[in-house]
Structure formats: C-alpha cells, structure tokens
Amino acid sequence: MGTAPIFPGENVCGIIGYIGNEDAAEILLDGLKRLEYRGYDSAGIATIDGEHISIKRIKGNIALLEKVLEEKPIYGKIGLGHTRWATHGQPSEENAHPHRDCTGTIVIVHNGIIENYLLLKEKLKKRGHRFKSETDTEIIAHLIEEYYHSGVVHRSCDDLEKAVRRALKKIEGSYALGIMSSREPDKLIATRNGSPLIIGLKDGNYFIASDVPAILRHTKDIIYLEDGELAILARTGVRLYGQNGKLIRLERRIKRISWDVNMAEKEGYPHFMLKEIHEQPRAIEDTILGRISPDGADIHLEEMALNKNKLKKINRIIITACGTSWHAGLIGEYLIEEIARIPVEVENAAEFRYRNPIITDDTLAIAISQSGETADTLGAIREVHQKKGRVISICNVVGSSVVRESDAVIYTHAGPEIGVASTKAFTTQLTVLYILAVYFGKIKGTLNAEQAKKMIADLRRLPQKTEEMLKQEKEVIKIANKFYRHRNAIYLGRGKGYPVALEGALKLKEVSYIHAEGYPAAEMKHGPIALIDKNMPVIVLALKGSRYDKILANIEEVKARGGVVIALATMGDRKIKEKVDEVLYVPETSIPLSPILAVIPLQLLAYYIAVKRKCNPDQPRHLAKSVTVE
Ligand code: F6R
C-alpha cells in the first residue's frame, strides 16, 4: 500500500545559504529580498555562531523579517534562509522554514514535495520525535537526527554528511535541500532531486540558492547541481559528489553567468510569460506528484474532504470560473462527462451568481481560480453556499479567499504566476480536472481498474510530452514572424478542441491586441464564414481523434473561400500538410490529455506575435493579475 499523498511541500519557494567570512544574516536577508519577485507568504533565516543557532521566522513579508532582525540581530558566518509560498499547510510562523529536529541542532530549508512524509512522520513519532509544524520538510530534519544522534553513524568529522546520505535514502519525492548543524558549524550541505539548486563560488565565500538572482550580487560563478548530487560547502572550498558518491572535479562544472539581475529573475528568459510557458512540464509534474499511488493504479485526493459515499451520490456538477479558468472548466466538462458520466454544466461565474441557479442535494459545484481572489468566482461560491450546496475549488494560491470559502480545495502546483496572461495555471488546472475525472470515474464505477491504470499511465507521461511539445518552439516563431501583422484571427476546434480554440484566441487578443475569436468549427458556417478571406488567418485544431474527418471538412470550407489555415496536427500526420498553409505538430497523447499539449503552441504563438508587435506580454494594457472587482 502506498503512503498517503498530501501536499505540504513547496516546490516554488526560495532558498539561500551562505558560508564564508562575512556576516551571514545580512547576505541571507539580501538574497531573500532578491527572490521576493517570485511571491511568498512567509520567510525565515537561521545562523550558527560558535555552536549557537539562532532562527527568526515570520509570516508576512521580508520587510517584517528585516525589522525583527534589526530589533534582535542574529550572528554567525554560516546560515540558511528561505521564502515559503505555501502549497499546503497554512502560511504561518510555525510552517515557515528553516526547520529543526528535536534537539534543535540540525537546521534545514527545503523546496519540493516529500511524497512519503506521512508514513515517515508516523514512524518518527513512534520513536519519540515531536513535530512543531504541518510541513513535510520537518520530517527530513528528524530523519537526519535519527542517524546523527543515535550512534548509527560513528562520530567523526563527517557525521552530518553520512546522516544526510542515510536519510535521503528513505525519502521519496522532490527536494532541494540546504542543511547545517551546530555540531559541525563549518559546513553547509546542499543536495537536490527534482528541484533546482545552485552553488555560487567566490574566494572563501560559498553560497547555495534556488535561483541565480539570490546570489548574483556576490558572484557570477555558478554550479548547477544535478539530481542526486551532494555538495559540502566549507570555508576552505566545495566538495561535490556525483550520484554514485564519487568526487566531481569542480572546474568542469563552473559556469560564468552573463545575466543582469533583471534577466536572472526570469532565469534568462526575456519575459515571465515565456518563462512560465517553459515551466509547464515541471508545474504539471508537481501537480501530479503524490496524487498517484506508487503502483499506478489509484488516484489519491485526500484534499477532497468529502467522503466517498457522499461523492458517490453526486449526480450533477456545476463548474464556475472566469477567463482562462473558465476555459479550463469547459474542457473539464468534456473530461468528467466522458470519463465519469456525471452531467456537468459550466458557467461563467459572473453570470452564474446572478441567475438564481438551481442547486440540489446531489449537486457539487467546482470553482476554478488561479489567484483565488476573483470577485465573480467568489460571488458564485457564496451563491452556492447560500443555496446550501457544496463547493470544491481548484486553486493555485494557498490561503486565498476562494480557498477559505470553499468546502475543500485541490491545489494546482503551478507556483506563482507572474505574467498577467495565465499559462501554466491553465495546464495545471486541466491536469487536476483530468485527475478528478479519473477519480470520479473510479468512484462511480464507470472506469474499471485496467482503464484507470491506463489513464494514469498516460498522465505520468504527460510532463515528458510537454517537454516534447516545447521543442516545436522554433516552428511557432516562424509562423509568428509570418503572421504578426494581421489584425484579426479565427480559432476553430471541435469537442475539447473548442475550448482550446477559445483559450488560444484569448491569449492572442490579450497580449498582442489582435482581434481574435474562437468558435466551434461547425458553427463557422452559421455566420463567421463571412469573414474568411486571404487576410484572415484561421487556426484550426486538427488533432487525430473521433472528429478528425469532420475537422478536415471544415478546413476545406475555409480553403475554398481563400482563407489561410494554420493547423495544429498530431505529430506524424503528413496528409494534412497538403491541405493547409502551415502546420504545427503536437506530440501524440491520449485524447483526454490532448488539450494540455495543444494549448502550448497557441500560448507560444500569442507570445511571439506580441513580442514582434512590441507589446509587453507580461503586462497587457488594462489588465490586472487578479480581478477583485465585479
Ligand atoms: C487570461 C487570464 C484571465 C484569468 C481570469 C480568472 O490570461 O489570466 O482571464 O483567467 O481573470 O482569474 P483567476 O483564475 O485568478 O480566477
């Protein structure tokens, strides 16, 4: 039996660590300030002076932490700092990092998600460990303590290193870790698996960080740690060990960064939107992580907080949201109806809240929101509650208003989305909706064990497929360069491709100010076809699937009227090339997962067209990241 998968981890937080000849607190605080742009809800730093550990943590912003440190400074030339963006477990001082073991001698900061943490926590509790936070991170400190203080490791100058190595063997999940101990105050340990971590080097001063901007003021000489590597930072230098435990020659690995601070915040990308588009494989992976049982047969959604008997009785689902989140809901309708055979209605939240909707006992409402602060979505949740209905939300921000007002929440683990146009939030919302559909399918008995296993296996391959999709970027750029001068565009799709068409059109209009509309492909002949001429690019979702032939017929209709067609086709579909002007290929995946891949070239197309038109895609005119007014 697998371990219970809850998500108290954080995969998008900031880490900074320092060992050298300077005052650590100042360097750590500065590093955290430089990570502020990423978003966070709590922060903390720890230093070791002699053998004395000091920790300061706060819920709130770095300015508050700075104030606390001004009033009560902490000293030492080694330390760790962290900004936390909670993905589960409320933002609070107790949940903020750094965390410690029972003895208080081991200090750690962590980004990532420990999947088997509940199982480990239970075992550690039985062995007498006392926990002070709800985080998964704290178990790592206690696990190291087990080996560090129990005599399992023979006392020597590398006790901590050995204890860490033993603890890592027990941990499943993703992590970037900074670790130190007051018993060995001259070393900092850094290791990673699935979460980024870098080392910075500058003559007797060494740094670890989750992101380049945190240490760019001090050094441009960086080592990017790879999964399974472990580094020991001391004032005398850095030792780096490979996954096989063998020492690695540092010189080969040092990279000189040429970025300025502005570029570094975006990890070298010119805009947050592009960075976030490229983060999608990681974001999707994080959203999946821990929600699949180790044998790949089951979906775990403990966050649902509604028992399976109650869920079994649900006979109608209402999905409500705004903008891009609403488009995710429209795809959710296809997924849930197809897979779990529960009738679904999807409604824009602003409409839903004012039309006196009918909510019966067997109705479940699902609210979708990236920010968790959208006024109309909140209004819709309140409307459901007023009618004594239940709401689960799909949300990206822990502790947001939508989360607080919902009966249960399933988090997307997209990480902070800074670009105003939603990209990674959308694909992670779709990932959750797919998970939810399979979960309901199992409960309702519309999926047998074999079918569920196959769908879960498809899901597991999705991050890899997303990477493959992003490799088509150059083709998208070519098309953007050809079409950026047009003033209008039409997006057509059928089935799940229709909401993808809506989303593609929304992306284009909001970041490039080109007028774009999405339609169900068959609807075109009921009016929009009158717009077709050689100046009207028509982007058609023509992926292989049950309605492929019908979409080819729609393409013929456009071509017959002199229209210009850009098709999104399944990789390997050579036939379509003869029928259209341009093709963008999407890697093959199962039909229910195809919208997640298909939207990515449309996001990229909107982005590159906006850049060609000299628009700032990160801050489109008249738009705000969260719409807190009706
Ligand atoms: C479009 C976009 C908006 C949001 C909408 C809802 O790119 O970002 O349409 O999707 O304002 O916002 P959330 O999801 O925060 O409720």
XYZ file of C-alpha atoms and ligand atoms in Angstrom:
646
model
C 0.000 0.000 0.000
C 1.355 3.435 -0.877
C 1.827 6.231 1.545
C -0.824 8.854 1.948
C -0.261 11.606 -0.545
C -0.899 15.019 0.887
C 0.998 18.027 -0.365
C 2.515 20.013 2.403
C 5.638 20.666 0.384
C 6.567 23.723 -1.541
C 8.239 23.491 -4.871
C 8.459 27.102 -5.787
C 9.938 28.720 -2.733
C 13.280 30.465 -2.430
C 16.432 29.055 -0.839
C 19.620 30.880 0.064
C 22.577 29.582 2.052
C 25.958 31.048 2.897
C 29.273 30.060 4.464
C 32.270 32.374 4.453
C 33.914 35.268 6.221
C 31.086 37.781 6.244
C 28.072 38.313 8.430
C 25.597 35.677 7.166
C 22.332 37.340 8.268
C 22.848 40.342 6.013
C 23.695 38.180 2.978
C 20.743 35.880 3.586
C 18.308 38.747 4.006
C 19.567 40.408 0.837
C 19.263 37.100 -1.037
C 15.686 36.664 0.129
C 14.817 40.204 -0.951
C 16.085 39.365 -4.421
C 13.742 36.383 -4.540
C 10.717 38.434 -3.455
C 9.503 38.899 -7.039
C 8.614 35.189 -7.084
C 5.927 35.634 -4.457
C 5.937 34.126 -0.953
C 3.895 34.256 2.205
C 6.420 33.651 4.971
C 10.168 33.707 5.400
C 12.956 32.884 7.801
C 16.671 32.705 8.340
C 18.964 30.762 10.667
C 22.623 31.311 11.506
C 25.203 29.477 13.610
C 27.598 31.447 15.776
C 30.101 29.195 17.546
C 27.751 26.367 18.375
C 24.756 28.607 18.930
C 21.883 28.501 16.462
C 19.584 31.492 16.024
C 16.388 31.348 13.982
C 13.995 34.121 13.022
C 10.843 33.345 11.061
C 7.822 35.398 10.179
C 4.516 35.122 8.395
C 4.389 38.087 6.050
C 6.974 39.951 4.041
C 10.747 40.327 4.178
C 10.394 43.905 5.462
C 8.893 42.411 8.622
C 11.721 39.889 8.913
C 14.191 42.742 8.476
C 12.502 44.675 11.271
C 12.618 41.648 13.571
C 16.326 41.242 12.803
C 17.016 44.917 13.413
C 15.464 44.646 16.836
C 17.134 41.329 17.647
C 20.118 40.763 15.362
C 21.499 37.269 14.878
C 25.143 36.500 14.274
C 27.374 33.964 12.592
C 29.195 33.437 9.328
C 27.131 30.474 8.184
C 23.381 30.364 7.633
C 20.315 29.381 5.661
C 17.326 31.432 4.511
C 14.011 30.613 2.871
C 10.922 32.241 1.419
C 7.913 29.957 1.510
C 4.991 30.026 -0.870
C 2.679 27.567 0.771
C 1.175 24.872 -1.371
C -0.494 23.185 1.574
C -0.408 23.881 5.263
C -1.335 27.471 6.028
C 1.209 30.244 5.795
C 2.342 30.646 9.429
C 5.437 31.192 11.516
C 5.474 27.502 12.571
C 5.303 26.296 8.978
C 7.936 28.771 7.759
C 11.443 27.425 7.178
C 14.136 26.836 8.442
C 13.002 23.773 10.387
C 14.833 21.867 13.094
C 14.997 18.408 14.657
C 14.046 17.663 18.289
C 17.483 18.551 19.636
C 17.486 21.826 17.748
C 20.978 21.193 16.372
C 20.048 20.323 12.777
C 18.656 23.101 10.605
C 17.194 22.646 7.161
C 15.481 24.519 4.346
C 13.658 22.643 1.618
C 11.916 23.185 -1.681
C 9.934 20.310 -3.112
C 7.400 17.736 -2.065
C 8.155 14.697 0.106
C 5.606 12.154 -1.032
C 6.027 9.563 1.725
C 6.176 12.087 4.522
C 3.097 10.898 6.404
C 4.424 7.367 6.657
C 7.801 8.645 7.812
C 6.164 11.031 10.243
C 4.190 8.233 11.869
C 7.320 6.112 12.252
C 9.306 9.000 13.672
C 6.511 9.893 16.085
C 6.542 6.331 17.380
C 10.240 6.718 18.006
C 9.503 9.748 20.157
C 10.070 12.632 17.757
C 7.976 15.719 18.370
C 6.825 17.818 15.447
C 6.165 21.529 15.555
C 4.878 22.210 12.038
C 2.484 20.739 9.483
C 5.216 20.615 6.844
C 6.836 17.644 5.193
C 10.168 19.460 5.470
C 10.376 18.973 9.223
C 10.445 15.186 8.877
C 13.741 15.468 6.998
C 15.348 17.183 9.988
C 14.064 14.445 12.314
C 15.130 11.710 9.956
C 18.674 13.096 9.838
C 18.547 13.336 13.639
C 17.742 9.607 13.809
C 21.050 8.742 12.172
C 23.035 11.646 13.542
C 22.405 11.229 17.230
C 21.544 7.590 17.579
C 25.029 6.290 17.168
C 24.132 4.669 13.845
C 26.783 6.919 12.386
C 30.115 6.722 14.198
C 31.199 10.066 15.481
C 33.608 11.608 13.031
C 34.066 14.874 11.213
C 31.623 13.809 8.513
C 28.784 12.628 10.740
C 26.303 15.072 9.265
C 27.188 14.107 5.739
C 26.712 10.409 6.488
C 23.464 11.001 8.358
C 22.123 13.094 5.472
C 23.008 10.406 2.958
C 21.212 7.778 5.021
C 18.156 9.991 5.461
C 17.952 10.720 1.736
C 17.660 7.020 1.029
C 14.342 6.991 2.922
C 12.816 9.979 1.196
C 10.558 9.763 -1.849
C 9.653 12.889 -3.756
C 11.358 16.023 -4.921
C 13.711 18.226 -2.984
C 16.332 20.914 -2.977
C 17.875 20.969 0.481
C 20.193 23.187 2.477
C 21.325 21.565 5.734
C 23.618 22.595 8.607
C 24.309 21.509 12.169
C 25.615 23.362 15.205
C 27.761 20.308 15.974
C 29.616 20.832 12.702
C 29.344 24.593 12.272
C 31.889 24.787 9.467
C 29.922 23.125 6.750
C 26.775 23.514 4.724
C 25.296 20.570 2.846
C 23.359 21.010 -0.385
C 21.613 18.354 -2.408
C 18.782 18.092 -4.881
C 16.381 15.761 -6.591
C 13.858 17.301 -8.938
C 14.030 20.843 -7.530
C 16.608 23.352 -8.724
C 19.619 24.284 -6.603
C 22.797 26.141 -7.467
C 26.131 26.771 -5.773
C 27.907 30.128 -6.048
C 31.659 30.444 -5.514
C 33.786 33.439 -4.577
C 37.174 33.110 -2.804
C 36.416 31.604 0.559
C 32.733 32.563 0.351
C 30.271 29.984 -0.867
C 26.554 30.172 -1.481
C 23.643 27.926 -2.271
C 20.433 29.199 -3.842
C 17.318 28.044 -5.583
C 17.686 30.825 -8.159
C 20.501 32.895 -9.603
C 19.197 36.369 -8.551
C 19.639 35.471 -4.866
C 23.435 35.424 -5.196
C 24.158 37.405 -8.351
C 25.376 40.407 -6.329
C 28.163 38.262 -4.880
C 29.254 36.016 -7.707
C 28.687 35.071 -11.309
C 30.472 31.726 -10.956
C 27.783 29.128 -10.573
C 27.468 25.368 -10.454
C 24.064 23.942 -11.316
C 23.583 20.888 -9.127
C 22.137 17.873 -10.845
C 19.713 15.342 -9.390
C 21.352 13.051 -6.872
C 24.421 15.228 -6.412
C 25.501 16.340 -2.967
C 27.822 19.213 -2.135
C 29.698 20.051 1.061
C 30.457 23.739 1.329
C 33.186 24.811 3.774
C 35.289 27.982 4.040
C 38.158 26.009 2.554
C 36.219 25.084 -0.564
C 33.455 22.947 -2.021
C 33.387 19.171 -2.425
C 30.880 17.925 -4.973
C 29.818 14.283 -5.152
C 28.002 12.643 -8.015
C 25.027 10.338 -7.720
C 27.466 7.406 -7.492
C 29.167 9.025 -4.480
C 32.340 9.846 -6.429
C 34.011 13.256 -6.202
C 33.444 15.502 -9.221
C 36.091 17.964 -10.442
C 34.596 21.400 -9.843
C 36.347 23.270 -12.649
C 34.391 21.376 -15.280
C 31.108 22.361 -13.746
C 31.555 26.084 -13.048
C 29.572 28.300 -15.372
C 30.041 32.048 -15.674
C 26.659 33.746 -15.796
C 26.359 36.790 -18.005
C 22.840 37.744 -16.933
C 21.961 41.002 -15.245
C 19.534 40.968 -12.309
C 16.510 41.621 -14.495
C 17.348 38.652 -16.733
C 18.207 36.469 -13.781
C 14.758 36.917 -12.229
C 13.362 35.421 -15.384
C 16.041 32.734 -15.468
C 17.384 34.220 -18.670
C 14.012 34.425 -20.428
C 13.057 37.853 -21.756
C 9.596 37.715 -20.153
C 7.836 35.938 -17.316
C 5.213 34.713 -19.772
C 7.821 32.779 -21.746
C 9.486 31.507 -18.571
C 6.117 30.296 -17.298
C 5.251 28.623 -20.600
C 8.522 26.738 -20.288
C 7.841 25.840 -16.669
C 4.831 23.779 -17.669
C 6.499 20.345 -17.681
C 7.678 20.980 -14.120
C 4.378 22.506 -12.990
C 2.379 19.586 -14.397
C 4.760 17.115 -12.808
C 4.311 18.829 -9.428
C 0.549 18.795 -9.818
C 0.623 15.062 -10.460
C 3.183 14.301 -7.745
C 1.772 12.378 -4.806
C -1.664 12.063 -6.369
C -0.942 8.703 -7.938
C -0.443 5.597 -5.830
C 3.029 4.029 -6.205
C 1.578 1.067 -8.146
C -0.034 3.491 -10.599
C -3.480 2.005 -10.014
C -5.139 4.669 -7.959
C -5.684 8.391 -7.582
C -5.272 9.915 -4.124
C -7.238 13.054 -3.439
C -7.357 13.281 0.344
C -7.858 17.035 -0.006
C -11.376 16.388 -1.297
C -12.519 16.260 2.317
C -15.836 14.748 1.188
C -16.195 11.067 1.891
C -16.550 8.621 -0.962
C -20.139 7.755 -0.060
C -21.149 11.383 -0.404
C -19.215 11.667 -3.648
C -20.954 8.575 -4.998
C -24.271 10.364 -4.613
C -23.234 13.305 -6.767
C -25.306 13.329 -9.919
C -24.632 16.794 -11.237
C -21.577 19.022 -11.304
C -21.522 22.757 -11.909
C -18.179 24.268 -12.823
C -17.846 28.002 -12.453
C -14.913 30.337 -13.137
C -13.776 33.326 -15.200
C -11.479 33.855 -18.181
C -8.837 31.223 -18.725
C -10.030 29.281 -15.687
C -13.488 29.176 -17.248
C -11.952 27.702 -20.410
C -10.326 25.039 -18.232
C -13.804 24.352 -16.826
C -15.228 23.918 -20.346
C -12.640 21.215 -21.019
C -13.403 19.753 -17.570
C -16.995 19.266 -18.731
C -15.864 17.017 -21.582
C -13.480 15.125 -19.312
C -15.840 14.474 -16.413
C -18.826 13.620 -18.602
C -16.809 11.319 -20.833
C -14.872 9.568 -18.098
C -17.203 9.582 -15.082
C -20.558 10.022 -16.857
C -21.695 12.719 -14.423
C -23.633 15.542 -16.110
C -21.643 18.782 -15.967
C -22.670 22.375 -16.583
C -20.069 25.086 -16.938
C -20.906 28.683 -16.391
C -19.058 31.940 -16.297
C -19.073 32.921 -12.622
C -20.418 36.426 -13.231
C -23.481 35.008 -14.992
C -23.988 32.109 -12.638
C -24.048 34.163 -9.455
C -26.951 36.359 -10.568
C -29.304 33.935 -12.237
C -30.748 32.184 -9.228
C -29.221 28.806 -10.165
C -30.798 25.548 -9.084
C -28.633 23.663 -6.596
C -29.937 20.313 -5.434
C -28.626 17.906 -2.799
C -26.848 15.798 -5.370
C -25.091 18.792 -6.963
C -21.420 19.531 -6.465
C -20.001 22.893 -7.511
C -16.388 23.228 -8.624
C -14.872 26.718 -8.625
C -11.646 27.220 -10.564
C -9.317 30.119 -9.937
C -5.593 30.692 -10.264
C -5.439 33.653 -7.901
C -8.244 32.641 -5.584
C -9.273 36.299 -5.423
C -11.532 36.734 -8.463
C -14.582 38.629 -7.237
C -17.121 36.932 -9.505
C -15.836 33.448 -8.714
C -16.110 34.259 -5.017
C -19.621 35.570 -5.641
C -20.505 32.268 -7.339
C -19.171 30.266 -4.364
C -21.275 32.363 -1.982
C -24.332 31.802 -4.171
C -23.841 28.010 -3.962
C -23.420 28.194 -0.194
C -26.495 30.331 0.173
C -28.409 27.554 -1.515
C -26.823 25.039 0.889
C -24.660 23.490 -1.806
C -21.052 22.299 -1.539
C -18.076 23.765 -3.354
C -14.677 22.336 -4.031
C -12.176 24.687 -5.550
C -9.240 24.149 -7.849
C -6.843 26.875 -6.901
C -3.190 27.873 -7.081
C -2.864 30.107 -4.041
C -2.953 28.688 -0.523
C -4.952 30.712 1.946
C -6.659 32.789 -0.782
C -10.287 33.881 -0.422
C -11.596 31.156 -2.764
C -9.781 28.519 -0.711
C -11.033 29.908 2.582
C -14.625 29.985 1.402
C -14.691 26.543 -0.245
C -15.571 23.269 1.462
C -12.478 21.612 0.037
C -9.627 22.533 -2.252
C -7.449 20.730 -4.745
C -4.341 22.749 -5.345
C -2.637 23.190 -8.639
C 1.092 23.281 -8.001
C 1.928 25.728 -10.750
C 3.890 28.045 -8.477
C 3.473 31.822 -8.527
C 2.279 33.033 -11.909
C 3.680 36.485 -12.527
C 2.843 37.059 -16.210
C -0.664 38.515 -16.365
C -1.781 36.090 -19.072
C -2.414 32.744 -17.493
C -0.398 29.855 -18.962
C 0.958 27.292 -16.502
C -2.074 27.837 -14.260
C -4.318 26.706 -17.143
C -2.447 23.494 -17.932
C -2.211 22.551 -14.260
C -5.953 23.225 -13.844
C -6.542 20.837 -16.739
C -4.251 18.310 -15.069
C -6.341 18.500 -11.886
C -9.582 18.199 -13.856
C -8.265 15.067 -15.555
C -7.222 13.628 -12.180
C -10.650 14.499 -10.822
C -12.416 12.861 -13.767
C -10.478 9.613 -13.263
C -11.117 9.821 -9.503
C -14.869 10.224 -10.065
C -14.766 7.529 -12.744
C -13.419 5.074 -10.206
C -15.926 6.085 -7.539
C -18.840 5.924 -9.942
C -17.642 2.662 -11.432
C -17.510 3.978 -14.976
C -13.832 3.056 -15.149
C -12.621 -0.420 -14.385
C -9.222 -0.975 -12.780
C -7.491 -1.581 -16.084
C -8.927 1.511 -17.754
C -7.994 3.651 -14.759
C -4.454 2.287 -14.774
C -4.071 3.095 -18.447
C -5.337 6.658 -17.927
C -2.950 7.137 -15.013
C -0.049 5.808 -17.087
C -0.920 8.338 -19.817
C -0.902 11.081 -17.201
C 2.522 10.050 -15.953
C 3.941 10.519 -19.431
C 2.444 13.992 -19.763
C 5.372 16.083 -18.388
C 7.685 14.380 -20.885
C 5.222 15.022 -23.719
C 5.005 18.654 -22.636
C 8.797 18.911 -22.977
C 8.497 17.457 -26.477
C 5.816 19.999 -27.334
C 8.055 22.865 -26.265
C 10.705 21.632 -28.697
C 8.440 22.871 -31.519
C 9.058 26.457 -30.398
C 11.170 27.361 -33.447
C 8.323 26.371 -35.767
C 5.960 28.591 -33.790
C 8.373 31.517 -34.083
C 8.472 31.107 -37.884
C 4.691 31.293 -38.035
C 4.568 34.261 -35.649
C 7.044 36.110 -37.885
C 4.814 35.498 -40.896
C 1.509 36.450 -39.330
C 2.167 39.160 -36.762
C 0.954 41.987 -38.994
C -2.582 40.624 -39.319
C -5.339 42.431 -37.487
C -7.753 39.520 -36.973
C -7.686 35.781 -36.425
C -10.179 32.953 -36.020
C -9.563 29.848 -33.929
C -11.622 26.732 -34.645
C -11.946 23.469 -32.752
C -14.342 20.624 -32.132
C -15.004 18.758 -28.895
C -12.297 19.503 -26.363
C -10.549 21.426 -29.124
C -13.263 24.097 -28.989
C -12.379 25.473 -25.516
C -8.716 25.241 -26.551
C -9.626 27.448 -29.524
C -11.286 29.908 -27.134
C -8.176 29.953 -24.967
C -5.854 30.388 -27.966
C -7.926 33.362 -29.123
C -7.981 34.871 -25.636
C -4.195 34.593 -25.338
C -3.680 36.281 -28.700
C -6.070 39.156 -28.069
C -4.897 39.931 -24.555
C -1.151 40.014 -25.211
C -0.935 41.201 -28.840
C -4.163 43.243 -29.154
C -5.074 41.407 -32.356
C -8.786 40.777 -32.549
C -9.286 37.007 -32.289
C -12.335 34.808 -31.818
C -12.727 31.140 -31.028
C -15.629 29.113 -32.446
C -16.802 25.524 -32.525
C -15.604 24.586 -36.020
C -19.084 23.551 -37.182
C -20.538 26.880 -36.079
C -18.444 28.709 -38.632
C -20.904 28.204 -41.447
C -23.618 29.822 -39.342
C -22.054 33.249 -39.703
C -18.316 33.691 -39.113
C -17.515 32.161 -42.509
C -18.486 35.522 -43.993
C -15.254 36.911 -42.542
C -12.985 34.498 -44.390
C -10.602 35.942 -46.955
C -6.859 35.899 -47.588
C -6.301 38.329 -44.735
C -7.937 36.131 -42.137
C -5.631 33.520 -40.591
C -7.688 30.594 -39.324
C -6.031 28.466 -36.663
C -7.625 25.028 -36.684
C -7.219 22.365 -34.004
C -6.989 19.291 -36.188
C -5.592 16.644 -33.871
C -6.256 12.989 -34.596
C -9.408 11.833 -32.834
C -13.013 10.938 -33.352
C -13.900 14.116 -35.233
C -10.765 14.354 -37.356
C -12.597 13.859 -40.657
C -15.127 16.490 -39.784
C -12.420 18.999 -38.958
C -10.768 18.261 -42.333
C -14.083 19.138 -43.943
C -14.113 22.433 -42.023
C -10.601 23.146 -43.258
C -11.801 22.575 -46.849
C -14.601 25.076 -46.249
C -12.111 27.730 -45.195
C -9.680 26.982 -48.016
C -12.487 27.072 -50.603
C -13.112 30.682 -49.564
C -9.493 31.742 -49.918
C -8.732 31.534 -46.168
C -5.274 30.932 -44.743
C -5.151 27.888 -42.464
C -2.659 27.153 -39.711
C -3.356 23.648 -38.445
C -2.418 22.082 -35.144
C -1.965 18.456 -36.089
C -0.835 15.259 -34.436
C 2.860 14.506 -34.886
C 3.269 12.254 -37.912
C 0.154 13.487 -39.740
C 1.709 14.181 -43.143
C -1.592 14.204 -45.020
C -2.747 17.448 -43.505
C 0.259 19.321 -44.887
C -1.236 19.199 -48.368
C -4.467 20.781 -47.218
C -3.269 23.757 -45.177
C -0.794 26.629 -45.327
C 1.103 25.955 -42.100
C 1.242 23.062 -39.646
C 2.305 22.952 -36.021
C 2.802 19.449 -34.748
C 1.630 18.291 -31.319
C 3.096 15.080 -29.825
C 0.696 12.173 -29.710
C -1.025 11.581 -26.386
C -4.344 10.148 -25.261
C -7.342 12.157 -26.453
C -8.405 13.392 -22.975
C -4.926 14.812 -22.367
C -4.507 16.376 -25.793
C -5.871 19.865 -24.844
C -2.982 20.276 -22.409
C -0.441 19.849 -25.175
C -2.452 21.642 -27.849
C -2.724 24.892 -25.946
C 1.054 25.252 -25.590
C 1.795 26.214 -29.230
C -1.101 28.675 -29.007
C 0.412 30.261 -25.896
C 3.761 30.488 -27.687
C 2.169 31.892 -30.832
C 0.435 34.647 -28.851
C 3.658 35.390 -27.006
C 5.885 35.669 -30.088
C 3.335 37.698 -32.027
C 3.053 40.107 -29.074
C 6.831 40.493 -28.933
C 7.024 41.109 -32.700
C 4.350 43.776 -32.302
C 6.400 45.333 -29.499
C 3.723 44.676 -26.884
C 4.745 43.746 -23.350
C 3.217 40.278 -22.883
C 3.841 40.331 -19.134
C 1.679 43.379 -18.571
C -1.027 43.738 -21.191
C -2.784 47.085 -21.158
C -5.883 47.472 -18.977
C -5.382 44.059 -17.317
C -4.550 43.107 -13.741
C -3.345 39.756 -12.460
C -6.300 39.280 -10.204
C -9.690 40.809 -10.866
C -11.003 41.623 -7.427
C -13.890 43.782 -8.645
C -17.090 42.587 -10.298
C -6.294 35.331 -19.016
C -6.411 35.413 -17.583
C -7.735 35.722 -17.003
C -7.983 34.910 -15.728
C -9.287 35.339 -15.052
C -9.590 34.492 -13.838
O -4.997 35.007 -19.414
O -5.443 35.241 -16.871
O -8.744 35.520 -17.921
O -8.012 33.555 -16.071
O -9.212 36.681 -14.668
O -8.586 34.585 -12.908
P -8.411 33.510 -11.771
O -8.056 32.225 -12.409
O -7.289 34.044 -10.913
O -9.704 33.424 -11.040
